[in-house]
């Protein structure tokens, strides 16, 4: 058994078998993370660079922890303190780092397709840690893994993805991942934040939050990506919160208990209120916990494919 | 192909190994048993089931997967798929009996010792194995309890069949080319 791909560029080019393999491997790493010594020596001869061209808290720490717990050597790279500010290109930066014998690259970039582009030019395995508004595969994997853990299976589960579908890479990766694993998906948000023709991905669309919450088993609430919106797409955050914000009283008004998720960082009081985020409905901290196991699984499964 | 342990003798050997364990560990109050995934589990399941008919105290029994501790990880072969590890008790200051089906190069046991130490510091570790291929060792590792010692060369293969999985209990040696 092995993954069908050398890089993890997106969920789009994974097969359902690949995703299931990552989940099963993550189960094993979750057990490792419960041991008194939470570290295995598996990747002790592997060096991994975390190339982050965009800010990140969770994803970077999660990848770094995953790498360290697999015994790998890690290098962190942030654009602000590097020669990128002197005008060095992505390929030059990557090739110079790889010349120092680095085996794997974890790349976050504000341009969609940056990891795909880089994969055509370098030999090391590349893991996409978020590219522009395209994909964020490890986030989708840990979201789906957390749902699978809580609800036993993904098949037939109803998942609502709420918020800035247009600018969110988490939304696209989640749609691919959930559909491949047999879940039903509805996207919810103001019409200006839902891309045209998104139905072609096999999802339903609604503009009514209450209707979507009544339908779903799991609500994945996304952050409004203000940094990627270059024109006003809704009148104010206050209005957005009024129509699309999820809060405790809304959750209590539903006929059934639903699970709520958020990839972080939360804008408390905008898309999600504090009383809902910290309630028993929330799976948010389990998502973060599972993120390390999922990333260990991805690193482990891709590490064997390098051409020496 | 030569049968080296037939179904009848197979059970006799497992019962003998179990009795040897009782001889050294008494009521198992300070001893834990750990089978090595994937194939040592068939043997450890069998030994533990038999011990439970003889020993009154509750046996502490776990399973250990060594995939993440292998020494041939980055040698270019296919990725090894991990199995479940299940050790729901402390091994701190306990006597640990590791159980595996065939002792060959000793590399699996080396990995198992490394993996085991990540769970705590045992007082003592012993090794129980059904088959000991004594002339094939690549590391200084020897078993404490042996079902059967066999002399074989590297090109020969030893295969253990289990009733639960293969429909019969048998150990055979297959000649290589």
Coordinates of C-alpha atoms in Angstrom, one line a residue:
Chain A
X1 CA 0.0 0.0 0.0
X2 CA 1.2 3.5 -0.9
X3 CA -0.2 6.8 -1.9
X4 CA -0.9 7.3 -5.6
X5 CA 1.0 10.6 -5.6
X6 CA 4.5 11.8 -4.9
X7 CA 3.4 15.2 -3.6
X8 CA 0.4 16.4 -1.7
X9 CA -0.6 19.3 -3.8
X10 CA -4.4 19.1 -3.2
X11 CA -7.2 16.8 -2.4
X12 CA -8.3 17.0 -6.0
X13 CA -5.7 14.5 -7.2
X14 CA -6.1 12.0 -4.3
X15 CA -8.2 8.9 -4.6
X16 CA -10.6 7.7 -1.9
X17 CA -8.1 4.9 -1.1
X18 CA -5.4 7.5 -0.6
X19 CA -7.5 9.4 1.9
X20 CA -8.5 6.2 3.8
X21 CA -4.8 5.2 3.9
X22 CA -3.9 8.6 5.4
X23 CA -6.7 8.2 8.0
X24 CA -5.6 4.7 9.0
X25 CA -2.0 5.8 9.3
X26 CA -3.1 8.8 11.4
X27 CA -4.9 6.4 13.8
X28 CA -1.5 4.8 14.5
X29 CA 0.2 8.2 15.0
X30 CA -2.7 9.3 17.4
X31 CA -1.7 6.3 19.5
X32 CA 2.0 7.4 19.4
X33 CA 0.9 10.9 20.6
X34 CA -0.7 9.3 23.7
X35 CA 2.6 7.6 24.8
X36 CA 4.8 8.8 27.6
X37 CA 7.4 9.6 24.9
X38 CA 5.5 11.1 22.0
X39 CA 8.3 10.7 19.5
X40 CA 9.4 8.0 17.0
X41 CA 12.7 7.9 15.2
X42 CA 11.1 7.1 11.8
X43 CA 12.3 10.1 9.8
X44 CA 15.6 10.6 11.7
X45 CA 17.5 10.9 8.4
X46 CA 15.1 13.3 6.8
X47 CA 15.3 17.1 6.7
X48 CA 12.2 19.1 6.0
X49 CA 11.9 22.8 5.3
X50 CA 8.7 24.7 6.2
X51 CA 8.5 27.4 3.5
X52 CA 5.9 29.9 4.7
X53 CA 5.3 32.8 2.4
X54 CA 2.1 33.7 4.4
X55 CA 1.4 34.0 8.0
X56 CA 0.2 31.0 10.0
X57 CA 0.0 29.9 13.6
X58 CA -1.8 26.5 13.7
X59 CA -0.6 25.0 10.5
X60 CA 3.1 25.9 11.0
X61 CA 3.2 24.8 14.6
X62 CA 1.3 21.7 13.7
X63 CA 3.6 20.8 10.8
X64 CA 6.7 21.5 12.9
X65 CA 5.4 19.4 15.8
X66 CA 4.6 16.6 13.4
X67 CA 8.0 16.7 11.9
X68 CA 9.8 16.8 15.2
X69 CA 7.7 13.9 16.6
X70 CA 8.7 11.8 13.6
X71 CA 12.3 12.6 14.4
X72 CA 13.0 14.7 11.3
X73 CA 15.2 17.8 11.3
X74 CA 13.3 20.9 10.5
X75 CA 14.1 24.3 9.1
X76 CA 11.6 27.2 9.4
X77 CA 11.5 29.9 6.8
X78 CA 9.5 33.1 7.0
X79 CA 9.6 35.5 4.1
X80 CA 9.9 38.6 6.3
X81 CA 13.3 37.7 7.6
X82 CA 14.6 36.1 4.3
X83 CA 16.1 37.1 1.0
X84 CA 12.7 37.0 -0.5
X85 CA 12.4 40.6 0.6
X86 CA 15.5 41.3 -1.6
X87 CA 13.6 39.9 -4.6
X88 CA 14.6 36.2 -4.8
X89 CA 12.2 34.1 -6.7
X90 CA 10.3 31.0 -5.3
X91 CA 12.3 28.6 -7.5
X92 CA 15.6 30.1 -6.6
X93 CA 14.8 30.1 -2.9
X94 CA 13.6 26.5 -3.1
X95 CA 16.6 25.3 -5.1
X96 CA 19.1 27.0 -2.9
X97 CA 17.5 25.3 0.2
X98 CA 17.4 22.0 -1.5
X99 CA 21.1 22.3 -2.5
X100 CA 21.7 22.0 1.2
X101 CA 20.2 18.5 1.1
X102 CA 16.7 19.0 2.2
X103 CA 14.3 16.1 1.5
X104 CA 10.8 17.6 1.8
X105 CA 9.2 21.0 1.4
X106 CA 6.1 22.2 3.2
X107 CA 4.9 25.2 1.3
X108 CA 2.4 27.9 2.1
X109 CA 2.0 30.6 -0.5
X110 CA -0.5 33.4 -1.3
X111 CA -0.5 32.5 -5.0
X112 CA -2.9 29.7 -6.0
X113 CA -0.9 26.9 -7.8
X114 CA 2.5 27.8 -6.2
X115 CA 3.2 24.3 -5.0
X116 CA 2.1 22.8 -8.4
X117 CA 4.5 25.2 -10.1
X118 CA 7.3 24.3 -7.7
X119 CA 6.7 20.6 -8.2
X120 CA 7.6 20.9 -11.9
X121 CA 11.0 22.3 -11.0
X122 CA 12.3 20.5 -8.0
X123 CA 12.8 16.9 -7.0
X124 CA 11.8 16.9 -3.3
X125 CA 8.4 15.9 -2.1
X126 CA 6.1 18.9 -1.7
X127 CA 3.3 19.3 0.7
X128 CA 0.8 22.1 0.1
X129 CA 0.1 23.9 3.4
X130 CA -2.3 26.3 1.7
X131 CA -2.0 28.0 -1.7
X132 CA -4.0 31.2 -2.2
X133 CA -7.7 30.6 -2.7
X134 CA -7.1 27.1 -4.1
X135 CA -6.5 24.3 -1.6
X136 CA -5.4 23.5 1.9
X137 CA -5.3 19.7 1.8
X138 CA -4.1 18.8 5.3
X139 CA -6.8 21.0 6.8
X140 CA -9.5 19.2 4.9
X141 CA -8.0 15.8 5.8
X142 CA -8.0 16.7 9.5
X143 CA -11.5 18.1 9.3
X144 CA -12.8 14.9 7.6
X145 CA -10.8 12.8 10.1
X146 CA -12.3 14.6 13.0
X147 CA -15.8 14.0 11.6
X148 CA -15.0 10.4 11.0
X149 CA -13.8 10.1 14.6
X150 CA -16.9 11.7 16.1
X151 CA -19.5 10.2 13.7
X152 CA -17.8 6.8 13.0
X153 CA -18.0 7.3 9.2
X154 CA -18.2 10.0 6.6
X155 CA -20.6 8.1 4.3
X156 CA -24.0 9.8 4.0
X157 CA -23.1 12.5 6.7
X158 CA -24.5 15.9 5.9
X159 CA -21.9 18.7 6.2
X160 CA -22.7 22.4 5.8
X161 CA -19.8 24.6 4.9
X162 CA -20.6 28.2 6.0
X163 CA -19.1 31.5 5.1
X164 CA -16.6 32.9 2.7
X165 CA -16.7 30.0 0.2
X166 CA -15.3 32.2 -2.6
X167 CA -12.0 33.0 -0.9
X168 CA -11.5 30.0 1.3
X169 CA -9.0 27.2 0.3
X170 CA -10.4 25.2 3.2
X171 CA -13.8 25.2 1.6
X172 CA -12.6 23.8 -1.7
X173 CA -10.4 21.1 -0.2
X174 CA -13.2 20.2 2.2
X175 CA -15.6 19.8 -0.7
X176 CA -13.3 17.5 -2.6
X177 CA -12.4 15.5 0.5
X178 CA -16.0 15.1 1.8
X179 CA -17.5 14.2 -1.6
X180 CA -14.7 11.6 -2.3
X181 CA -15.5 10.0 1.0
X182 CA -19.3 9.8 0.4
X183 CA -20.6 12.7 2.5
X184 CA -23.3 15.2 1.3
X185 CA -22.2 18.9 1.2
X186 CA -24.2 22.1 1.3
X187 CA -22.4 25.5 1.0
X188 CA -24.0 28.5 2.8
X189 CA -23.2 32.2 2.6
X190 CA -24.2 35.5 1.1
X191 CA -24.6 35.2 -2.7
X192 CA -21.5 37.5 -3.2
X193 CA -19.3 35.0 -1.3
X194 CA -20.4 31.9 -3.2
X195 CA -18.7 31.2 -6.5
X196 CA -20.8 30.8 -9.6
X197 CA -21.2 27.2 -10.9
X198 CA -20.1 25.7 -7.5
X199 CA -22.9 23.2 -8.0
X200 CA -20.7 21.5 -10.6
X201 CA -18.6 20.1 -7.7
X202 CA -21.7 18.2 -6.6
X203 CA -22.7 20.4 -3.7
X204 CA -26.0 22.1 -2.9
X205 CA -26.2 25.8 -2.3
X206 CA -28.4 27.8 0.1
X207 CA -28.3 31.4 1.3
X208 CA -30.3 30.6 4.4
X209 CA -28.2 29.7 7.4
X210 CA -31.1 28.3 9.6
X211 CA -32.2 26.0 6.7
X212 CA -28.7 24.6 6.4
X213 CA -28.2 24.1 10.1
X214 CA -31.6 22.3 10.3
X215 CA -30.4 20.0 7.5
X216 CA -26.8 19.2 8.6
X217 CA -25.1 16.9 11.0
X218 CA -21.9 18.9 11.0
X219 CA -21.4 22.7 10.4
X220 CA -17.9 23.8 9.3
X221 CA -17.8 27.5 9.8
X222 CA -15.2 29.5 7.9
X223 CA -13.4 32.7 8.5
X224 CA -14.2 35.8 6.4
X225 CA -11.0 36.2 4.4
X226 CA -10.9 40.0 4.5
X227 CA -7.3 40.0 3.4
X228 CA -8.3 38.4 0.1
X229 CA -11.4 40.5 -0.6
X230 CA -10.4 43.4 -2.8
X231 CA -13.9 44.9 -3.0
X232 CA -16.8 45.2 -0.6
X233 CA -18.8 41.9 -0.8
X234 CA -21.1 42.6 2.1
X235 CA -22.1 45.8 3.8
X236 CA -20.5 45.3 7.2
X237 CA -19.2 42.6 9.6
X238 CA -22.1 43.5 11.9
X239 CA -24.6 42.7 9.1
X240 CA -22.7 39.5 8.2
X241 CA -22.8 38.4 11.9
X242 CA -26.5 39.1 12.0
X243 CA -27.4 36.9 9.0
X244 CA -24.6 34.3 8.9
X245 CA -23.1 34.3 12.4
X246 CA -23.6 31.1 14.4
X247 CA -24.4 31.5 18.0
X248 CA -25.6 29.3 21.0
X249 CA -29.2 30.4 20.8
X250 CA -29.3 29.5 17.1
X251 CA -27.8 26.1 17.9
X252 CA -30.3 25.6 20.8
X253 CA -33.2 26.4 18.5
X254 CA -32.4 23.4 16.2
X255 CA -34.4 20.2 16.4
X256 CA -31.2 18.1 16.7
X257 CA -27.7 18.3 18.1
X258 CA -25.1 19.3 15.5
X259 CA -21.3 19.4 15.6
X260 CA -19.6 22.7 14.8
X261 CA -16.1 23.0 13.5
X262 CA -13.8 25.9 12.5
X263 CA -10.4 25.7 10.9
X264 CA -9.2 28.8 12.9
X265 CA -8.4 31.6 13.4
X266 CA -11.8 32.4 14.7
X267 CA -13.1 36.0 14.4
X268 CA -15.2 35.7 17.6
X269 CA -18.5 37.5 17.3
X270 CA -18.4 37.5 13.5
X271 CA -18.8 34.1 12.0
X272 CA -19.0 32.3 15.3
X273 CA -19.9 33.6 18.8
X274 CA -17.9 32.8 21.8
X275 CA -20.7 30.9 23.6
X276 CA -21.0 28.6 20.6
X277 CA -17.3 28.2 20.0
X278 CA -16.7 27.2 23.6
X279 CA -19.8 25.0 23.9
X280 CA -20.0 21.2 23.9
X281 CA -21.0 21.3 20.2
X282 CA -17.6 22.4 19.3
X283 CA -14.9 20.1 17.8
X284 CA -12.5 22.9 17.3
X285 CA -9.7 21.8 19.7
X286 CA -10.0 18.1 18.6
X287 CA -9.4 19.4 15.1
X288 CA -6.2 21.0 16.2
X289 CA -5.2 17.9 18.1
X290 CA -5.9 15.6 15.1
X291 CA -4.0 18.0 12.9
X292 CA -0.6 16.7 14.2
X293 CA -1.5 13.1 13.7
X294 CA -2.8 13.7 10.1
X295 CA 0.3 15.7 9.2
X296 CA 2.6 12.9 10.7
X297 CA 0.7 10.5 8.5
X298 CA 1.1 12.6 5.3
X299 CA 4.8 13.2 6.0
X300 CA 5.3 9.5 6.7
X301 CA 3.5 8.3 3.6
X302 CA 5.3 10.8 1.3
X303 CA 8.8 10.4 2.8
X304 CA 9.5 7.1 1.1
X305 CA 9.0 8.4 -2.4
X306 CA 12.0 10.6 -2.7
X307 CA 14.4 9.9 -5.6
X308 CA 17.9 9.8 -4.3
Chain B
X1 CA 9.1 -28.0 1.5
X2 CA 9.6 -29.8 4.8
X3 CA 7.3 -29.8 7.8
X4 CA 9.3 -28.9 10.9
X5 CA 6.4 -28.7 13.3
X6 CA 3.2 -30.6 12.7
X7 CA -0.2 -29.6 14.1
X8 CA 0.0 -32.0 17.1
X9 CA 3.5 -31.0 18.2
X10 CA 2.6 -27.4 17.6
X11 CA 0.2 -27.3 20.6
X12 CA 2.6 -29.2 22.8
X13 CA 5.3 -26.6 22.2
X14 CA 3.0 -23.7 23.0
X15 CA 1.9 -25.4 26.2
X16 CA 5.5 -26.1 27.1
X17 CA 6.5 -22.4 26.5
X18 CA 3.6 -21.3 28.7
X19 CA 4.7 -23.6 31.5
X20 CA 8.2 -22.3 31.3
X21 CA 6.8 -18.8 31.7
X22 CA 4.9 -19.8 34.8
X23 CA 8.1 -21.4 36.2
X24 CA 9.9 -18.1 36.0
X25 CA 7.1 -15.6 36.5
X26 CA 4.8 -17.3 39.0
X27 CA 1.5 -15.5 39.2
X28 CA 2.5 -12.8 36.7
X29 CA 1.8 -10.1 39.3
X30 CA 4.9 -8.2 38.2
X31 CA 5.1 -9.4 34.6
X32 CA 3.5 -8.1 31.4
X33 CA 3.3 -9.9 28.1
X34 CA 3.7 -8.1 24.8
X35 CA 3.2 -9.6 21.3
X36 CA 5.0 -8.1 18.4
X37 CA 2.8 -7.0 15.4
X38 CA 1.8 -8.4 13.0
X39 CA 2.8 -12.1 13.2
X40 CA 3.9 -12.4 16.8
X41 CA 0.3 -11.7 17.8
X42 CA -0.9 -15.1 16.8
X43 CA 1.6 -16.7 19.1
X44 CA 1.0 -14.3 22.0
X45 CA -2.8 -14.7 21.7
X46 CA -2.4 -18.5 22.0
X47 CA 0.1 -18.3 24.9
X48 CA -2.0 -15.8 26.8
X49 CA -5.2 -17.8 26.2
X50 CA -3.5 -21.0 27.6
X51 CA -1.9 -19.1 30.5
X52 CA -5.4 -17.7 31.5
X53 CA -6.6 -21.3 32.1
X54 CA -3.7 -21.9 34.5
X55 CA -3.1 -18.5 36.2
X56 CA -5.6 -16.9 38.5
X57 CA -4.3 -13.3 38.4
X58 CA -5.3 -11.0 35.7
X59 CA -2.7 -11.1 33.0
X60 CA -1.5 -7.8 31.5
X61 CA -1.2 -8.3 27.8
X62 CA -0.4 -5.8 25.0
X63 CA 0.5 -5.5 21.4
X64 CA 3.5 -3.6 20.0
X65 CA 4.0 -2.4 16.4
X66 CA 7.6 -1.7 15.5
X67 CA 7.1 -0.1 12.0
X68 CA 8.1 3.4 13.1
X69 CA 11.3 2.0 14.7
X70 CA 12.7 0.0 11.7
X71 CA 16.3 0.5 10.7
X72 CA 15.5 0.1 6.9
X73 CA 13.1 2.9 6.6
X74 CA 14.9 5.1 4.1
X75 CA 16.6 2.4 2.0
X76 CA 14.4 2.9 -0.9
X77 CA 11.9 0.1 -0.5
X78 CA 8.1 0.5 -0.3
X79 CA 6.6 2.2 2.8
X80 CA 5.8 -0.3 5.5
X81 CA 2.2 0.0 6.8
X82 CA 1.9 0.3 10.5
X83 CA -0.3 -2.0 12.7
X84 CA -2.1 -1.2 15.9
X85 CA -0.1 -0.7 19.1
X86 CA -2.1 -1.4 22.3
X87 CA -0.3 -1.1 25.6
X88 CA -2.9 0.1 28.1
X89 CA -0.8 -0.4 31.2
X90 CA 2.5 0.9 32.6
X91 CA 5.6 -1.2 32.0
X92 CA 7.7 0.9 34.5
X93 CA 9.7 -1.5 36.7
X94 CA 7.8 -4.6 35.3
X95 CA 9.3 -7.7 33.8
X96 CA 8.3 -7.7 30.1
X97 CA 8.1 -10.8 28.0
X98 CA 8.3 -10.0 24.3
X99 CA 6.7 -12.6 22.0
X100 CA 7.4 -13.1 18.3
X101 CA 6.9 -16.1 16.0
X102 CA 10.3 -16.4 14.2
X103 CA 13.7 -15.0 15.4
X104 CA 15.8 -14.5 12.3
X105 CA 18.2 -11.5 12.0
X106 CA 17.3 -10.0 15.3
X107 CA 16.5 -6.6 13.8
X108 CA 12.8 -6.8 14.6
X109 CA 13.6 -7.4 18.3
X110 CA 16.2 -4.5 18.2
X111 CA 13.4 -2.2 17.0
X112 CA 10.9 -3.6 19.5
X113 CA 13.4 -2.9 22.4
X114 CA 13.6 0.8 21.2
X115 CA 9.8 1.0 20.9
X116 CA 9.3 -0.6 24.3
X117 CA 11.6 1.9 26.0
X118 CA 9.3 4.8 24.8
X119 CA 6.7 3.4 27.1
X120 CA 8.8 3.4 30.3
X121 CA 11.8 1.6 31.9
X122 CA 11.1 -2.1 32.5
X123 CA 13.0 -4.0 35.2
X124 CA 13.8 -6.7 32.7
X125 CA 13.0 -7.7 29.2
X126 CA 12.8 -11.4 28.0
X127 CA 12.2 -12.8 24.6
X128 CA 9.9 -15.8 23.7
X129 CA 9.9 -17.1 20.2
X130 CA 8.4 -20.1 18.5
X131 CA 11.2 -20.7 16.0
X132 CA 14.9 -19.7 16.5
X133 CA 16.9 -19.6 13.2
X134 CA 20.1 -19.6 15.2
X135 CA 22.7 -19.2 12.4
X136 CA 21.1 -16.1 10.8
X137 CA 21.5 -13.5 13.4
X138 CA 22.8 -10.0 12.4
X139 CA 22.7 -8.5 15.9
X140 CA 23.7 -9.9 19.4
X141 CA 20.1 -10.9 20.4
X142 CA 19.2 -14.3 21.9
X143 CA 15.8 -15.7 23.0
X144 CA 15.0 -16.8 26.6
X145 CA 12.3 -19.2 25.7
X146 CA 12.4 -21.1 22.4
X147 CA 9.8 -23.4 20.8
X148 CA 12.2 -25.0 18.3
X149 CA 15.7 -24.3 17.2
X150 CA 16.4 -24.8 13.5
X151 CA 19.5 -24.7 11.4
X152 CA 18.8 -23.0 8.1
X153 CA 20.6 -20.9 5.5
X154 CA 19.5 -17.5 4.4
X155 CA 17.9 -18.5 1.1
X156 CA 15.5 -20.9 2.9
X157 CA 12.2 -19.6 4.2
X158 CA 10.4 -20.6 7.3
X159 CA 6.7 -20.1 7.3
X160 CA 4.4 -20.4 10.3
X161 CA 0.7 -21.2 9.6
X162 CA -2.0 -20.5 12.2
X163 CA -5.3 -22.2 12.6
X164 CA -7.1 -18.9 13.1
X165 CA -5.7 -17.4 9.8
X166 CA -4.6 -20.2 7.6
X167 CA -6.8 -23.1 8.7
X168 CA -4.0 -25.2 10.2
X169 CA -1.2 -25.0 12.8
X170 CA 2.1 -25.9 11.1
X171 CA 5.6 -24.7 10.5
X172 CA 7.3 -25.5 7.2
X173 CA 10.7 -24.8 5.7
X174 CA 10.8 -23.9 2.0
X175 CA 14.0 -24.3 0.1
X176 CA 15.1 -21.2 -1.9
X177 CA 16.9 -21.3 -5.2

